Coordinates of C-alpha atoms in Angstrom, one line a residue:
M1 CA 0.0 0.0 0.0
R2 CA 1.4 3.4 -0.9
I3 CA 1.5 5.6 2.2
T4 CA 1.5 8.8 0.2
W5 CA -1.3 11.2 0.3
A6 CA -2.9 14.1 -1.5
G7 CA -5.8 16.5 -1.1
F8 CA -9.5 15.5 -0.5
L9 CA -12.5 15.5 -2.6
A10 CA -14.1 18.5 -4.3
A11 CA -17.5 19.4 -3.0
A12 CA -20.6 19.1 -5.1
A13 CA -24.3 19.6 -4.6
L14 CA -26.2 16.9 -6.4
L15 CA -29.0 15.4 -4.3
L16 CA -30.1 11.9 -4.4
A17 CA -32.9 11.4 -6.9
P18 CA -36.5 11.5 -5.8
M19 CA -38.2 8.2 -4.7
T20 CA -41.3 6.6 -6.2
T21 CA -42.3 3.0 -6.2
L22 CA -42.1 0.0 -3.7
L23 CA -40.1 -3.1 -4.3
P24 CA -42.1 -5.2 -6.7
A25 CA -43.7 -8.4 -5.3
A26 CA -41.9 -11.6 -6.1
P27 CA -43.3 -14.0 -8.7
A28 CA -45.0 -17.0 -7.3
A29 CA -42.3 -19.3 -8.6
A30 CA -39.4 -17.3 -7.2
A31 CA -36.1 -19.1 -6.9
T32 CA -34.9 -20.1 -3.4
I33 CA -31.4 -20.1 -1.9
A34 CA -31.2 -23.4 -0.2
T35 CA -31.5 -26.3 -2.7
V36 CA -28.1 -27.2 -4.2
P37 CA -26.3 -30.3 -2.9
A38 CA -23.5 -29.8 -0.4
A39 CA -20.0 -29.1 -1.6
N40 CA -16.7 -30.5 -0.4
T41 CA -14.9 -28.4 2.2
E42 CA -11.3 -28.6 3.1
V43 CA -10.2 -29.6 6.6
A44 CA -6.7 -29.0 8.0
T45 CA -4.8 -32.1 9.1
T46 CA -4.3 -30.6 12.5
P47 CA -6.4 -27.7 13.7
P48 CA -4.4 -24.5 14.8
F49 CA -4.5 -25.4 18.5
Q50 CA -3.4 -22.8 21.1
L51 CA -2.9 -23.2 24.8
P52 CA -6.4 -23.1 26.4
I53 CA -5.3 -20.3 28.7
P54 CA -5.5 -16.5 28.3
C55 CA -3.1 -14.8 26.0
G56 CA 0.4 -14.2 27.3
Q57 CA 0.1 -16.3 30.5
R58 CA 2.8 -18.8 31.3
W59 CA 1.9 -22.3 32.5
T60 CA 3.7 -25.6 33.2
T61 CA 2.6 -28.7 31.2
S62 CA 3.2 -32.2 32.5
T63 CA 1.9 -35.7 32.9
H64 CA 2.2 -38.4 35.5
D65 CA 2.1 -42.2 35.7
G66 CA -1.5 -42.2 36.9
H67 CA -2.8 -40.9 33.6
A68 CA -4.3 -43.5 31.2
S69 CA -2.1 -41.9 28.5
Q70 CA 1.2 -40.2 28.7
Y71 CA -0.2 -37.6 26.3
M72 CA -2.7 -36.3 28.7
V73 CA -1.6 -32.8 29.9
D74 CA -1.9 -31.2 33.3
M75 CA -1.5 -27.4 33.3
V76 CA -0.6 -25.1 36.2
S77 CA 0.0 -21.4 36.3
V78 CA 3.5 -20.0 36.7
G79 CA 3.5 -16.9 39.0
G80 CA -0.3 -16.5 38.9
A81 CA -3.5 -18.1 40.2
T82 CA -4.4 -21.5 38.7
Q83 CA -7.8 -21.8 40.2
G84 CA -10.3 -19.2 38.8
T85 CA -8.4 -18.6 35.6
P86 CA -10.6 -18.8 32.5
A87 CA -10.3 -22.0 30.4
L88 CA -10.4 -21.1 26.6
A89 CA -11.3 -23.1 23.6
S90 CA -8.0 -24.1 22.1
A91 CA -9.5 -24.2 18.5
G92 CA -12.9 -23.4 17.1
G93 CA -15.5 -26.1 17.1
R94 CA -18.7 -27.4 18.6
V95 CA -19.4 -28.4 22.1
V96 CA -20.4 -32.1 22.3
T97 CA -20.1 -32.6 26.0
S98 CA -20.6 -30.3 29.0
Q99 CA -21.4 -32.2 32.2
F100 CA -20.3 -33.1 35.7
D101 CA -18.6 -36.5 36.4
S102 CA -17.7 -37.8 39.9
Q103 CA -14.2 -38.4 38.8
A104 CA -13.4 -35.8 36.1
G105 CA -15.5 -33.1 37.7
N106 CA -16.9 -30.5 35.5
F107 CA -15.6 -31.3 32.0
I108 CA -16.1 -30.2 28.4
V109 CA -15.5 -31.8 25.0
I110 CA -15.1 -29.8 21.9
D111 CA -15.3 -31.4 18.4
H112 CA -13.2 -29.6 15.9
G113 CA -14.0 -31.7 12.8
G114 CA -11.8 -34.1 10.9
G115 CA -11.8 -36.5 13.8
W116 CA -10.2 -34.0 16.2
Q117 CA -11.6 -33.3 19.8
T118 CA -10.3 -31.6 22.8
R119 CA -11.2 -32.3 26.5
Y120 CA -11.0 -30.0 29.5
L121 CA -11.4 -31.5 33.0
H122 CA -11.7 -30.4 36.6
L123 CA -13.4 -27.1 35.9
D124 CA -14.9 -25.1 38.7
R125 CA -17.5 -23.9 36.3
R126 CA -18.8 -24.7 32.8
D127 CA -19.9 -21.7 30.7
V128 CA -21.0 -23.5 27.5
A129 CA -23.7 -26.1 26.6
V130 CA -23.9 -29.0 24.2
G131 CA -24.4 -27.7 20.7
D132 CA -22.7 -24.3 21.2
D133 CA -20.4 -23.3 18.4
V134 CA -17.3 -21.8 19.9
E135 CA -14.4 -19.8 18.3
Q136 CA -10.8 -20.2 19.3
G137 CA -10.2 -18.2 22.4
R138 CA -13.7 -18.1 23.7
P139 CA -13.9 -18.7 27.5
I140 CA -15.7 -22.1 28.1
G141 CA -15.3 -22.3 31.8
I142 CA -13.2 -21.7 34.9
V143 CA -10.1 -23.7 35.8
G144 CA -10.6 -25.5 39.2
N145 CA -10.3 -28.6 41.3
T146 CA -13.5 -30.7 40.9
G147 CA -13.7 -34.5 40.7
S148 CA -12.1 -37.3 42.7
W149 CA -9.2 -37.5 40.1
T150 CA -7.7 -34.3 41.2
T151 CA -5.8 -33.3 44.4
G152 CA -5.0 -29.7 43.5
A153 CA -6.2 -27.0 41.1
H154 CA -5.1 -27.6 37.5
L155 CA -6.5 -27.9 34.0
H156 CA -6.4 -31.4 32.6
Y157 CA -6.3 -31.1 28.9
E158 CA -6.3 -33.6 26.0
Q159 CA -6.2 -33.7 22.3
K160 CA -7.8 -36.7 20.6
L161 CA -7.8 -37.9 17.0
N162 CA -10.4 -40.4 16.0
G163 CA -10.9 -41.3 19.6
S164 CA -7.4 -41.8 20.7
V165 CA -5.3 -39.3 22.9
V166 CA -2.4 -38.0 20.9
Q167 CA 0.6 -35.9 21.7
A168 CA -0.7 -32.3 22.1
T169 CA 0.2 -29.8 19.4
I170 CA 0.3 -26.1 20.6
D171 CA 1.0 -23.2 18.3
G172 CA 2.4 -25.5 15.6
H173 CA 4.7 -27.6 17.9
L174 CA 4.5 -30.8 19.9
V175 CA 4.3 -30.3 23.6
P176 CA 7.1 -32.5 25.2
V177 CA 6.0 -35.3 27.4
T178 CA 7.4 -34.6 30.9
W179 CA 6.6 -36.4 34.2
E180 CA 7.3 -33.7 36.7
Y181 CA 6.0 -30.1 37.2
N182 CA 8.3 -27.2 36.4
Q183 CA 10.1 -29.1 33.6
H184 CA 8.4 -27.6 30.6
F185 CA 6.7 -24.3 30.1
E186 CA 4.3 -23.0 27.5
T187 CA 3.3 -19.2 27.0
S188 CA -0.2 -18.9 25.6
G189 CA -0.7 -17.5 22.1
N190 CA -4.4 -17.8 22.4
C191 CA -4.9 -14.1 21.7
G192 CA -8.4 -13.7 20.5
V193 CA -8.3 -15.5 17.2
S194 CA -12.1 -15.8 16.7
T195 CA -15.0 -15.3 14.5
G196 CA -15.7 -12.1 16.3
S197 CA -14.1 -8.8 15.3
S198 CA -11.5 -10.1 12.9
L199 CA -9.8 -9.8 9.5
F200 CA -9.9 -12.6 6.9
A201 CA -8.2 -13.0 3.7
Q202 CA -8.1 -15.3 0.6
S203 CA -4.7 -16.6 -0.5
P204 CA -3.6 -15.3 -3.9
D205 CA -4.7 -18.4 -5.7
R206 CA -8.0 -18.5 -3.6
S207 CA -7.2 -22.0 -2.3
G208 CA -7.6 -21.1 1.3
V209 CA -9.2 -18.6 3.8
F210 CA -6.9 -17.2 6.5
Q211 CA -7.5 -15.2 9.6
W212 CA -5.2 -12.7 11.2
T213 CA -4.3 -13.6 14.7
G214 CA -3.9 -10.0 15.8
N215 CA -0.2 -10.4 16.3
G216 CA 2.4 -9.2 13.9
S217 CA 2.0 -10.9 10.5
S218 CA 0.8 -14.2 12.0
W219 CA -2.1 -15.8 10.2
I220 CA -3.9 -19.2 10.5
K221 CA -5.6 -21.1 7.9
V222 CA -9.4 -21.4 8.7
G223 CA -10.9 -22.7 5.5
G224 CA -10.4 -24.1 2.0
P225 CA -11.2 -22.7 -1.4
A226 CA -13.7 -20.0 -1.5
G227 CA -15.4 -18.0 -4.2
R228 CA -16.3 -14.8 -2.2
L229 CA -16.2 -13.9 1.4
Y230 CA -19.0 -12.1 3.3
A231 CA -18.5 -10.8 6.9
G232 CA -20.5 -8.8 9.4
G233 CA -22.0 -8.9 12.9
A234 CA -24.0 -12.1 12.2
G235 CA -20.7 -14.0 11.2
V236 CA -18.3 -14.9 8.4
F237 CA -19.6 -16.7 5.3
A238 CA -18.0 -17.9 2.1
T239 CA -19.3 -19.2 -1.2
N240 CA -18.2 -22.5 -2.8
P241 CA -16.2 -21.6 -5.9
D242 CA -17.6 -24.4 -7.9
N243 CA -21.3 -24.1 -7.3
G244 CA -22.0 -20.9 -5.2
D245 CA -23.3 -22.7 -2.1
L246 CA -23.0 -20.7 1.0
Y247 CA -21.1 -21.8 4.2
K248 CA -20.9 -20.3 7.6
M249 CA -17.7 -20.4 9.6
N250 CA -18.3 -21.8 13.0
G251 CA -14.6 -21.9 14.0
P252 CA -11.2 -22.5 12.2
N253 CA -11.7 -25.2 9.6
N254 CA -15.3 -25.8 10.9
W255 CA -17.8 -24.6 8.3
S256 CA -21.4 -25.6 7.8
K257 CA -23.6 -25.3 4.7
V258 CA -26.4 -22.7 5.2
G259 CA -27.7 -22.3 1.7
G260 CA -27.4 -22.5 -2.1
P261 CA -26.2 -19.9 -4.6
A262 CA -27.6 -16.3 -4.8
K263 CA -27.1 -13.3 -6.9
V264 CA -25.7 -11.5 -3.8
F265 CA -25.6 -12.0 0.0
A266 CA -25.6 -9.3 2.7
V267 CA -24.7 -9.6 6.4
T268 CA -26.2 -7.3 9.0
G269 CA -25.5 -7.0 12.7
N270 CA -27.7 -10.0 13.4
G271 CA -28.9 -11.4 10.1
L272 CA -27.9 -13.0 6.8
F273 CA -29.9 -12.2 3.7
G274 CA -29.7 -13.3 0.0
L275 CA -31.1 -12.3 -3.3
S276 CA -32.3 -15.1 -5.4
P277 CA -30.2 -15.9 -8.5
D278 CA -32.8 -14.4 -10.8
G279 CA -33.2 -11.3 -8.6
S280 CA -36.9 -12.0 -8.0
A281 CA -37.0 -12.2 -4.2
V282 CA -35.1 -11.4 -1.0
F283 CA -34.6 -14.2 1.5
Q284 CA -33.5 -14.2 5.2
W285 CA -31.6 -17.2 6.7
S286 CA -33.5 -18.7 9.7
G287 CA -30.3 -19.4 11.5
N288 CA -31.0 -23.2 11.3
G289 CA -29.6 -25.5 8.7
T290 CA -30.4 -24.4 5.2
T291 CA -33.9 -22.9 5.9
W292 CA -34.6 -19.5 4.5
N293 CA -37.7 -17.4 4.6
K294 CA -38.9 -15.0 1.9
V295 CA -38.9 -11.4 3.2
G296 CA -39.1 -9.3 0.1
G297 CA -39.7 -9.0 -3.7
A298 CA -37.4 -8.3 -6.5
A299 CA -34.3 -6.2 -5.9
G300 CA -31.3 -5.0 -7.8
T301 CA -28.7 -5.5 -5.0
L302 CA -28.4 -5.6 -1.3
Y303 CA -26.5 -3.6 1.3
G304 CA -26.1 -4.8 4.9
G305 CA -24.5 -3.6 8.1
G306 CA -25.1 -2.7 11.7
A307 CA -27.8 -0.2 10.7
G308 CA -29.7 -2.9 8.9
L309 CA -30.6 -4.2 5.5
F310 CA -31.3 -2.1 2.4
A311 CA -32.2 -3.1 -1.2
T312 CA -32.4 -1.2 -4.5
N313 CA -35.4 -1.3 -6.8
P314 CA -34.3 -3.3 -9.9
N315 CA -36.2 -0.9 -12.3
N316 CA -35.0 2.5 -11.2
G317 CA -32.4 2.0 -8.4
D318 CA -34.5 3.6 -5.6
L319 CA -33.4 2.5 -2.1
Y320 CA -35.5 0.7 0.4
K321 CA -35.1 -0.2 4.1
F322 CA -36.1 -3.6 5.5
N323 CA -38.3 -3.1 8.5
G324 CA -39.4 -6.7 8.9
P325 CA -40.6 -9.7 6.7
N326 CA -42.2 -8.2 3.5
N327 CA -42.2 -4.8 5.2
W328 CA -40.0 -2.2 3.4
S329 CA -40.0 1.5 3.3
K330 CA -38.6 3.8 0.7
V331 CA -35.6 5.9 1.9
G332 CA -34.0 7.3 -1.1
G333 CA -33.4 7.5 -4.8
A334 CA -30.8 5.9 -7.0
G335 CA -27.1 6.2 -6.1
A336 CA -23.8 4.9 -7.6
Q337 CA -23.2 3.1 -4.3
F338 CA -24.5 2.8 -0.8
A339 CA -22.6 1.9 2.4
V340 CA -23.9 0.9 5.9
T341 CA -22.0 1.7 9.1
G342 CA -22.9 0.5 12.7
D343 CA -25.6 3.1 13.0
S344 CA -26.1 4.9 9.7
L345 CA -26.6 4.7 6.0
F346 CA -24.6 6.7 3.4
G347 CA -24.9 7.0 -0.4
L348 CA -22.8 8.2 -3.3
S349 CA -24.8 10.3 -5.9
P350 CA -25.3 8.7 -9.3
D351 CA -22.5 10.7 -10.9
K352 CA -20.2 10.2 -7.8
S353 CA -20.0 14.0 -7.3
A354 CA -21.1 14.0 -3.7
V355 CA -21.6 11.8 -0.5
F356 CA -24.9 11.9 1.4
Q357 CA -26.1 10.6 4.8
W358 CA -29.6 9.4 5.3
S359 CA -31.2 11.4 8.1
G360 CA -33.1 8.3 9.3
N361 CA -36.5 10.0 8.5
G362 CA -38.4 9.3 5.3
T363 CA -36.4 10.2 2.2
A364 CA -34.4 13.1 3.7
W365 CA -30.7 13.0 3.1
N366 CA -27.9 15.5 3.9
K367 CA -24.8 16.2 2.0
V368 CA -21.7 15.3 4.0
G369 CA -18.9 15.2 1.4
G370 CA -17.8 15.8 -2.2
A371 CA -16.8 13.6 -5.0
A372 CA -15.7 10.0 -4.2
G373 CA -14.7 6.8 -6.0
T374 CA -15.8 4.1 -3.6
L375 CA -17.3 4.0 -0.1
Y376 CA -16.3 1.7 2.7
A377 CA -18.1 1.4 6.0
G378 CA -18.4 -0.5 9.2
G379 CA -18.0 -0.1 12.9
A380 CA -14.9 2.1 12.5
G381 CA -17.0 4.6 10.4
L382 CA -17.2 5.8 6.8
F383 CA -14.3 6.0 4.4
A384 CA -14.1 7.1 0.8
T385 CA -11.5 7.0 -2.0
N386 CA -10.5 10.0 -4.0
P387 CA -11.9 9.4 -7.5
T388 CA -8.7 11.0 -9.1
N389 CA -5.9 9.1 -7.3
G390 CA -7.5 6.5 -5.0
D391 CA -6.3 8.1 -1.8
L392 CA -8.4 7.1 1.2
H393 CA -10.1 9.6 3.4
K394 CA -12.1 9.2 6.8
M395 CA -15.3 11.1 7.5
N396 CA -15.1 12.8 10.9
G397 CA -18.4 14.6 10.6
P398 CA -20.5 16.3 7.9
N399 CA -18.1 17.8 5.2
N400 CA -15.2 17.1 7.6
W401 CA -12.9 14.5 6.2
S402 CA -9.2 13.7 6.8
K403 CA -6.7 12.0 4.6
I404 CA -5.6 8.7 6.1
G405 CA -3.9 6.6 3.4
G406 CA -2.9 6.2 -0.2
A407 CA -4.6 4.0 -2.9
G408 CA -5.3 0.3 -2.4
R409 CA -6.8 -2.5 -4.3
D410 CA -9.4 -3.0 -1.6
F411 CA -10.2 -1.9 2.0
A412 CA -12.1 -3.7 4.8
V413 CA -13.6 -2.4 8.0
A414 CA -13.4 -5.1 10.8
G415 CA -15.0 -4.0 14.0
D416 CA -13.4 -0.7 14.9
A417 CA -10.3 -1.3 12.7
L418 CA -9.5 -0.5 9.1
Y419 CA -7.4 -2.7 6.8
G420 CA -6.1 -2.3 3.3
L421 CA -4.8 -4.4 0.4
S422 CA -2.0 -2.9 -1.5
P423 CA -2.6 -1.9 -5.1
N424 CA -0.6 -4.9 -6.4
S425 CA -2.1 -7.2 -3.8
D426 CA 1.3 -8.1 -2.3
A427 CA 0.6 -7.0 1.3
V428 CA -2.0 -6.3 3.8
F429 CA -1.9 -3.3 6.1
R430 CA -3.7 -2.1 9.2
W431 CA -4.4 1.6 9.8
T432 CA -3.0 2.6 13.3
G433 CA -5.8 5.2 13.7
N434 CA -3.3 8.0 13.6
G435 CA -2.7 10.2 10.6
T436 CA -1.4 8.3 7.6
V437 CA 0.4 5.6 9.5
W438 CA -0.2 2.0 8.6
H439 CA 1.5 -1.2 9.7
K440 CA 1.9 -4.3 7.6
V441 CA 0.2 -7.3 9.0
G442 CA 0.4 -9.8 6.1
G443 CA 1.7 -10.7 2.7
P444 CA -0.1 -11.4 -0.6
A445 CA -3.8 -11.9 -0.7
Y446 CA -6.6 -12.1 -3.3
S447 CA -9.2 -10.4 -1.2
I448 CA -9.8 -9.2 2.4
A449 CA -13.0 -9.0 4.5
G450 CA -13.6 -8.0 8.1
R451 CA -16.3 -8.0 10.8

């Protein structure tokens, strides 16, 4: 990414066009989004396990001759409290056991797919239930001293492959098998790699989806080939490159099919929507399996974000807001592009000469900026590129913008952070939030997406 900058956008006064008709009703035989057979998904040989302990903490790892397998690991804090420390999911997956046993005490089992499971024993408290999808780093309970098999507070941890305990892999390396405490130490790198506020990228050849760990330029592979990534408050989704089927990321290398192909998908703060392949109807995912419900008629395209779902009229480009199933209200005329932040809606006039913000009432919009090339929006706010040179600017308030970066191939807003892909796609950068200072966080990528 070029960290060189120039002046901002020239002002203009073109208003969004007047509004007229409602979204047309869908034909009776409108296409659905959930009918294509499941596609193959790629699963890593070994999930990217991290120590099931909060980021940066140092713990001993050991075993003893009373264990049924020498690969069962007991963990005790070094220089801190063992009992009461949160136990974290060491990789993303689904909880298959959460119960109390007279010997193991409170224990949890997480299935990570591909035959992999992890077990966490002797917890003082369990904070997840069977069926919960958990991301890496999510607290699942509290380290404790429950069950007859323990004589002191510690976390008993196991990694199992196809039902057998195997030597644990942490942060890409095997944990040595030691028989006494204070012989081997591990420092946790479980630093919030999750499906929450995160940055995702496709490899240059689109053969894998990767997630930034939040540390330096460290990334982990979380999925196989993908056609397009969608991310937002409701989660991270990817299309199958062969048939367009849609999958939801439940955790690293743990994806489930949620629907078939669509013309376009949109993710809001708490929902997933799709426009049928022929554009004749809008559907909302039920949140269960591949069940979708029709919530609107024909549309041109969809825009989603924290402020909700919006759709354009396919005939004239007018913009409508989704208020509930089959309940839409007209909010604006045609625009070159729209963008949704956490609490507001913005539009770029058809000739791209001005940026407008919806007032939130009826069809009233206010001009907040001059000419722009492309809008980017999310929890961190609204950003626009200079139509002449591609430089990036941030909106600080109505008609108050500041230059924050040079041109990039793409930008992505993830939570309260902003990321950019360099013009030649050879590096990913993160804006520091100060002036025009960016830090490199990754190498080549085909695309980036954030939530």
